[in-house]
Coordinates of C-alpha atoms and ligand atoms in Angstrom, one line a residue:
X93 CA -18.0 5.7 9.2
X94 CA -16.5 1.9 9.9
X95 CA -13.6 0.7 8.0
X96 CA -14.6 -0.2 4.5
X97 CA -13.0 -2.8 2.3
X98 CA -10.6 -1.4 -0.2
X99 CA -12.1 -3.5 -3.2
X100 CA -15.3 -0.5 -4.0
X101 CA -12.6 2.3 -3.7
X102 CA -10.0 0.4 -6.1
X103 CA -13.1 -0.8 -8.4
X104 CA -14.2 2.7 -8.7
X105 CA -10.8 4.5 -8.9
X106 CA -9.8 2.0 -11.6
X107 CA -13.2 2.8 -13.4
X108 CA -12.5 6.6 -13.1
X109 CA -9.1 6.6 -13.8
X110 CA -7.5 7.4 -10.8
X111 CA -5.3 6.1 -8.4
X112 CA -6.2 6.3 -4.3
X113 CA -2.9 6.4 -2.0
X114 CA -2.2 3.9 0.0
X115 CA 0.4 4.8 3.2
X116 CA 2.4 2.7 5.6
X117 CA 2.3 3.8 8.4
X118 CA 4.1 2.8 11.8
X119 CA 2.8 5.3 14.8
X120 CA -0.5 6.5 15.8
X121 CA 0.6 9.8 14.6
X122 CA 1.7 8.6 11.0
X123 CA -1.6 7.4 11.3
X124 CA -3.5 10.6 12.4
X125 CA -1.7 12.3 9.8
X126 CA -2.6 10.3 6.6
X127 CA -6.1 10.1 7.8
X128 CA -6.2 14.5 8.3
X129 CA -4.8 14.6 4.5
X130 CA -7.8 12.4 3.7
X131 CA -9.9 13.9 5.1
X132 CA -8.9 17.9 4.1
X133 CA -8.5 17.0 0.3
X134 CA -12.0 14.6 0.8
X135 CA -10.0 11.9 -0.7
X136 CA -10.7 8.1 0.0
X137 CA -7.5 6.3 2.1
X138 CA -5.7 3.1 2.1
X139 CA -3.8 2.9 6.0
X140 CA -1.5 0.2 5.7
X141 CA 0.9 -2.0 8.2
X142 CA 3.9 -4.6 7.0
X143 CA 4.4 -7.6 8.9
X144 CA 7.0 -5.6 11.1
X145 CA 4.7 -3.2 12.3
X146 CA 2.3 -5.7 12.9
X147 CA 4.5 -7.1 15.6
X148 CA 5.6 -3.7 16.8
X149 CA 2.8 -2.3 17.1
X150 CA 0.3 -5.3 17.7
X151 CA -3.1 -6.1 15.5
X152 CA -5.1 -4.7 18.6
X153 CA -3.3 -1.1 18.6
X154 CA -3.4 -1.0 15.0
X155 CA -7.1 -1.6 14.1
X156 CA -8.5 0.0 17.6
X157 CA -6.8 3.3 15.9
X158 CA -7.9 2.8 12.3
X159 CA -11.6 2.3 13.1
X160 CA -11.4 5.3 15.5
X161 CA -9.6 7.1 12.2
X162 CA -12.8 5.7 10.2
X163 CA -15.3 7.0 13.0
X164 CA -13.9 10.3 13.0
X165 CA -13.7 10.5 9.1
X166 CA -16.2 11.2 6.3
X167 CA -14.6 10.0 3.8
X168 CA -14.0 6.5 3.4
X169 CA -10.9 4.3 4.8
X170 CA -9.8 0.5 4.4
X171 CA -6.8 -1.3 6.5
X172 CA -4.6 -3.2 4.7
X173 CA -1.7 -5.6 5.4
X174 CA 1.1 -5.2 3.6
X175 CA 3.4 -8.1 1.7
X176 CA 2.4 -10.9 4.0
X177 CA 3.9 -14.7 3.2
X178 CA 2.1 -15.6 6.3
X179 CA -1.6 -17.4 6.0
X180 CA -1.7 -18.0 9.9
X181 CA -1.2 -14.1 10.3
X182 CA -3.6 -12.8 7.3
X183 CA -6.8 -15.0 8.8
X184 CA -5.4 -13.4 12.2
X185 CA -5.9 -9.7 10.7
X186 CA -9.0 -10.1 8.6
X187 CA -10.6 -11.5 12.0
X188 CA -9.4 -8.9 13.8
X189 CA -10.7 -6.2 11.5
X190 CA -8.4 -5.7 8.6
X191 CA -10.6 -4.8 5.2
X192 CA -7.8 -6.1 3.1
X193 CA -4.8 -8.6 2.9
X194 CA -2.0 -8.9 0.4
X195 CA -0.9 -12.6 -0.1
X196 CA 2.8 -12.3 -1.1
X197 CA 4.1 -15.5 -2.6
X198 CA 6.0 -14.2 -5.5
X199 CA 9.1 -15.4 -4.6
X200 CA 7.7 -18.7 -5.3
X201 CA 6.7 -20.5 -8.2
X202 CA 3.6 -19.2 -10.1
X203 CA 1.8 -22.8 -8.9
X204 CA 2.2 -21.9 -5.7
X205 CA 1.6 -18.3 -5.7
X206 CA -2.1 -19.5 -7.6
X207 CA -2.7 -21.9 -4.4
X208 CA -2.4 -19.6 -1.8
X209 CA -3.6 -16.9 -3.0
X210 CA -6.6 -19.0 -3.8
X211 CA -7.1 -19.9 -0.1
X212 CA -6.6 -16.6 1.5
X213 CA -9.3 -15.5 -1.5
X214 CA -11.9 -18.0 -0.5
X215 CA -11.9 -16.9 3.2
X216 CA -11.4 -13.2 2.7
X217 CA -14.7 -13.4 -0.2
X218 CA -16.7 -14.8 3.3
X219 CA -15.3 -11.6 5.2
X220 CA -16.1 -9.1 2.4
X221 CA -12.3 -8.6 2.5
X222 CA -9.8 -7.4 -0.3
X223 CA -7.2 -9.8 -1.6
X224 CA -4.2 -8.2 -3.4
X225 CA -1.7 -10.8 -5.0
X226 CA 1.7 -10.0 -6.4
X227 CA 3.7 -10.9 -10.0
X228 CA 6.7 -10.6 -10.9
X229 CA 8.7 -9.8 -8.4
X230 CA 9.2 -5.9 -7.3
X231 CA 13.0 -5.1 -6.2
X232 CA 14.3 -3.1 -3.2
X233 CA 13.9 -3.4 0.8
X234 CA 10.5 -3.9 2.3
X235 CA 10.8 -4.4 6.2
X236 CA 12.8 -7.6 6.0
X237 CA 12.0 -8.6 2.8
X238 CA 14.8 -7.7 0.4
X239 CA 14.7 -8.6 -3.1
X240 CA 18.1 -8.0 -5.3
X241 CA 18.3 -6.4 -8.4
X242 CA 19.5 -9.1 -10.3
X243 CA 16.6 -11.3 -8.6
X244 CA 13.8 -8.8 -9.6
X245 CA 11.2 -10.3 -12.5
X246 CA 8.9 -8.1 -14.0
X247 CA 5.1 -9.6 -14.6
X248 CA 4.1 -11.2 -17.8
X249 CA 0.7 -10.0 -18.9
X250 CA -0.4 -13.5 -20.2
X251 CA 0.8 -14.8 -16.5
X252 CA -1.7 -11.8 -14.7
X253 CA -4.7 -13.0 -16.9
X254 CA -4.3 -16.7 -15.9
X255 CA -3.5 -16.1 -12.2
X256 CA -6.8 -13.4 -11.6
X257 CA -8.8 -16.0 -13.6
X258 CA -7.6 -18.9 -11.4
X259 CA -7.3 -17.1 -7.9
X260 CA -10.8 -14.8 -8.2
X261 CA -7.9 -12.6 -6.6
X262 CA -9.5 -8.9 -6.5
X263 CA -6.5 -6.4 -7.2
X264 CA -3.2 -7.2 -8.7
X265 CA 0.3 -5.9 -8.1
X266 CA 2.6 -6.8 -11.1
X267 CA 6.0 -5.8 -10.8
X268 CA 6.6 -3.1 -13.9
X269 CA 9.8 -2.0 -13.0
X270 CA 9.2 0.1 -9.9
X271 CA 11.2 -1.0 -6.7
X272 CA 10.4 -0.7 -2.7
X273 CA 12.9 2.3 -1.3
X274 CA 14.7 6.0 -2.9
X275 CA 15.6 4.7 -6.3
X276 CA 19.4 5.5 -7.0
X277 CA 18.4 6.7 -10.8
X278 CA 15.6 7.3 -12.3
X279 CA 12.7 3.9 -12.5
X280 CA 12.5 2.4 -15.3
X281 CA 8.4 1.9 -15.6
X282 CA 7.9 -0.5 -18.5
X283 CA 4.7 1.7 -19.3
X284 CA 4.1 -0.5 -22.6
X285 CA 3.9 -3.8 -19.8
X286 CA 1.0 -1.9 -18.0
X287 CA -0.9 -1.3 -20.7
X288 CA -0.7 -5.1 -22.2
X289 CA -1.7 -6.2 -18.0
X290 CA -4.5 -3.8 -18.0
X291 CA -6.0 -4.6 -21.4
X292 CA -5.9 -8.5 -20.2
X293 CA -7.1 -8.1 -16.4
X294 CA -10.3 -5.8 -15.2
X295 CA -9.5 -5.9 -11.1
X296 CA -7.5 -2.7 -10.3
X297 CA -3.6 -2.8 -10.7
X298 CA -1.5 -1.5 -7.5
X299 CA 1.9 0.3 -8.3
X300 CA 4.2 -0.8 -5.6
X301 CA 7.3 1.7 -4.9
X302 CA 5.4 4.8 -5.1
X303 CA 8.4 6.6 -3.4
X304 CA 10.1 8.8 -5.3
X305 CA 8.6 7.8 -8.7
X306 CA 8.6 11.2 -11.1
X307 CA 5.0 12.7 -10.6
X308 CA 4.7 12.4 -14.3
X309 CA 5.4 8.6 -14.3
X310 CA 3.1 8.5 -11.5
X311 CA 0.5 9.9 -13.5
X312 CA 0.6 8.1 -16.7
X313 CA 0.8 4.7 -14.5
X314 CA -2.3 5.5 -13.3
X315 CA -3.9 7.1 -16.2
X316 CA -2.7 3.3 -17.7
X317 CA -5.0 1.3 -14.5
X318 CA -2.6 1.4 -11.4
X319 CA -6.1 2.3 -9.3
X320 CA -3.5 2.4 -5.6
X321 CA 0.0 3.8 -5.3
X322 CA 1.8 2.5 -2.3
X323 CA 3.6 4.8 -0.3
X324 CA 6.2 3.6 2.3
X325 CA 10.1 5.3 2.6
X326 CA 8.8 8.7 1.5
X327 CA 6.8 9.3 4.9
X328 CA 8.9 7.1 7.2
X329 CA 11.8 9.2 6.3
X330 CA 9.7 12.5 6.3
X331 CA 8.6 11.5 9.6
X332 CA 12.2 10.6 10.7
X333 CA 13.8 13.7 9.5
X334 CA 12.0 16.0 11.2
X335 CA 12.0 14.4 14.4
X336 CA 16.4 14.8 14.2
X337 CA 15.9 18.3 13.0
X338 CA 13.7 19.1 15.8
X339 CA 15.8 17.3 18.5
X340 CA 18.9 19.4 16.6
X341 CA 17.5 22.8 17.0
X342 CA 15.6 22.3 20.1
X343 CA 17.7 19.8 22.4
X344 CA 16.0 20.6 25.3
X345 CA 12.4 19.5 24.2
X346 CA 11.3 16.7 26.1
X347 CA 7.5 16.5 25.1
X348 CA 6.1 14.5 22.8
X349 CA 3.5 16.2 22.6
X350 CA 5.7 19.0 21.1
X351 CA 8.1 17.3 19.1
X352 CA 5.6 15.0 17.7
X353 CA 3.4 17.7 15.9
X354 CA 5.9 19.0 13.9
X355 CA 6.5 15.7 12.3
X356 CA 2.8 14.8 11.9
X357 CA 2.3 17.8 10.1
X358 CA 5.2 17.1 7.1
X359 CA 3.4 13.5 6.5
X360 CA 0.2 15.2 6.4
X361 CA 1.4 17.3 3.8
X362 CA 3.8 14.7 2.2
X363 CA 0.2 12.5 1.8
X364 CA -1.6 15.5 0.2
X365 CA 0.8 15.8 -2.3
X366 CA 1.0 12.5 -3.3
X367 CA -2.8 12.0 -2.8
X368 CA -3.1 15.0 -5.3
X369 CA -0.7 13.4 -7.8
X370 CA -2.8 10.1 -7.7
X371 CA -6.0 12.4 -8.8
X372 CA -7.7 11.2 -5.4
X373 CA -8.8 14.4 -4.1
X374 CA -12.2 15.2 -4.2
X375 CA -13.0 11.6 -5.2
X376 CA -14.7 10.5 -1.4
Ligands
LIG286 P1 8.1 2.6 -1.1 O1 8.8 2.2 0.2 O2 9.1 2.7 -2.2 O3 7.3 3.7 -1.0 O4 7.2 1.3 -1.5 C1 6.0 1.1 -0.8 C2 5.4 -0.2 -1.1 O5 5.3 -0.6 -2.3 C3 4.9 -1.0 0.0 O6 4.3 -2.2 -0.4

């Protein structure tokens, strides 16, 4: 298959009542891995860069491995960019072969955040490419965008009506209390909030933060219209951890090859599970 944009999968996930995982990933491997957990639980996949990976990795690199992850798959798989402020950049990726954007201007005023969303909306609809918009403003540590407690907003559902009806934007991530990294406590989901965006705006809702939210939580936000959970610290660390571990029981492995395997294997899992708790599986 070819990449597919991510706006069918969301539409019908939303429909359905489930959610479809959506994974950051930062090395070919992650990347291999996500897309074997797709494809053994037949469940449709979101692969998705930040910025910073973008310039780590290059756009080239990134969608010369996603399309040969789409080829190789059958079940269906968008690219998306994650939390990008940058317009120059987003027209960059959706030329190069990204199937979907996210315009993040929610640290700005909601005028502004209407405006440019509206322009990255009105190329991407020529490109058959997905906009996501955020409202509100989710907390935490994402690449180098960090957002304070304190400085954390959650959406208001009269707000998410105006801005889809104004931008044509085709998913919406409101902030509902989840935050981007490990959460020191429990989150606290303002499930009621969901409900009031959902029952106000049709396009499907994206839960930001999906690491380390309760599977229960997880369930009943998506049982509520969050159609995509985003999944960043969870794998990265996964990834991370095993690599130490190996290097700390085996220091003498030098391959790759070897060391890499091990790791690629705990994010495939790592995605299953969470691909499970979003009631994905099966759904390609
Ligand atoms: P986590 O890092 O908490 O999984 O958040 C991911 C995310 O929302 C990326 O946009």
């Amino acid at each position: 298959m070819t990449l597919i944009s991510s706006t069918p999968l969301l539409v019908e996930a939303r429909k359905e009542g489930y959610g479809v995982a959506a994974f950051n990933v930062h090395t070919l491997e992650m990347l291999q891995a996500v897309a074997e957990a797709a494809e053994e639980s037949r469940s449709p996949l979101i692969l998705q860069t930040t910025v910073g990976t973008v310039k780590h990795l290059g756009i080239d690199y990134i969608v010369g491995a996603a399309k040969a992850a789409a080829k190789r798959a059958s079940v269906p798989i968008a690219l998306h960019l994650d939390h990008c402020q940058d317009f120059d950049l987003i027209l960059k990726c959706m030329h190069a072969g990204y199937t979907s954007v996210m315009i993040d201007q929610s640290m700005h005023p909601f005028e502004r955040n209407v405006e440019m969303t509206k322009k990255v909306v009105e190329v991407a609809r020529a490109l058959n490419v997905n906009v996501e918009a955020e409202l509100g403003k989710v907390g935490g540590v994402e690449d180098d965008i960090h957002v304070d407690e304190d400085a954390a907003a959650l959406a208001d559902p009269e707000e998410c009506q105006r801005f889809v009806e104004l931008t044509g934007v085709t998913t919406l991530a409101p902030a509902i209390g989840t935050a981007h990294g490990i959460y020191k406590g429990e989150p606290k989901i303002d499930f009621d909030r969901i409900q009031q965006i959902a029952a106000r705006v049709d396009v499907p809702l994206v839960l930001h933060g999906g690491s380390g939210i309760p599977g229960d939580h997880v369930k009943r936000c998506v049982s509520l219209g969050m159609a995509k959970m985003n999944v960043a610290t969870e794998i990265k660390n996964a990834f991370s951890l095993a690599l130490q571990r190996s290097f700390a029981e085996r220091p003498d492995e030098l391959d790759p090859r070897s060391y890499m395997a091990g790791a690629k294997e705990i994010v495939k899992a790592l995605a299953i599970e969470k691909m499970t708790l979003c009631g994905c599986t099966n759904k390609a």
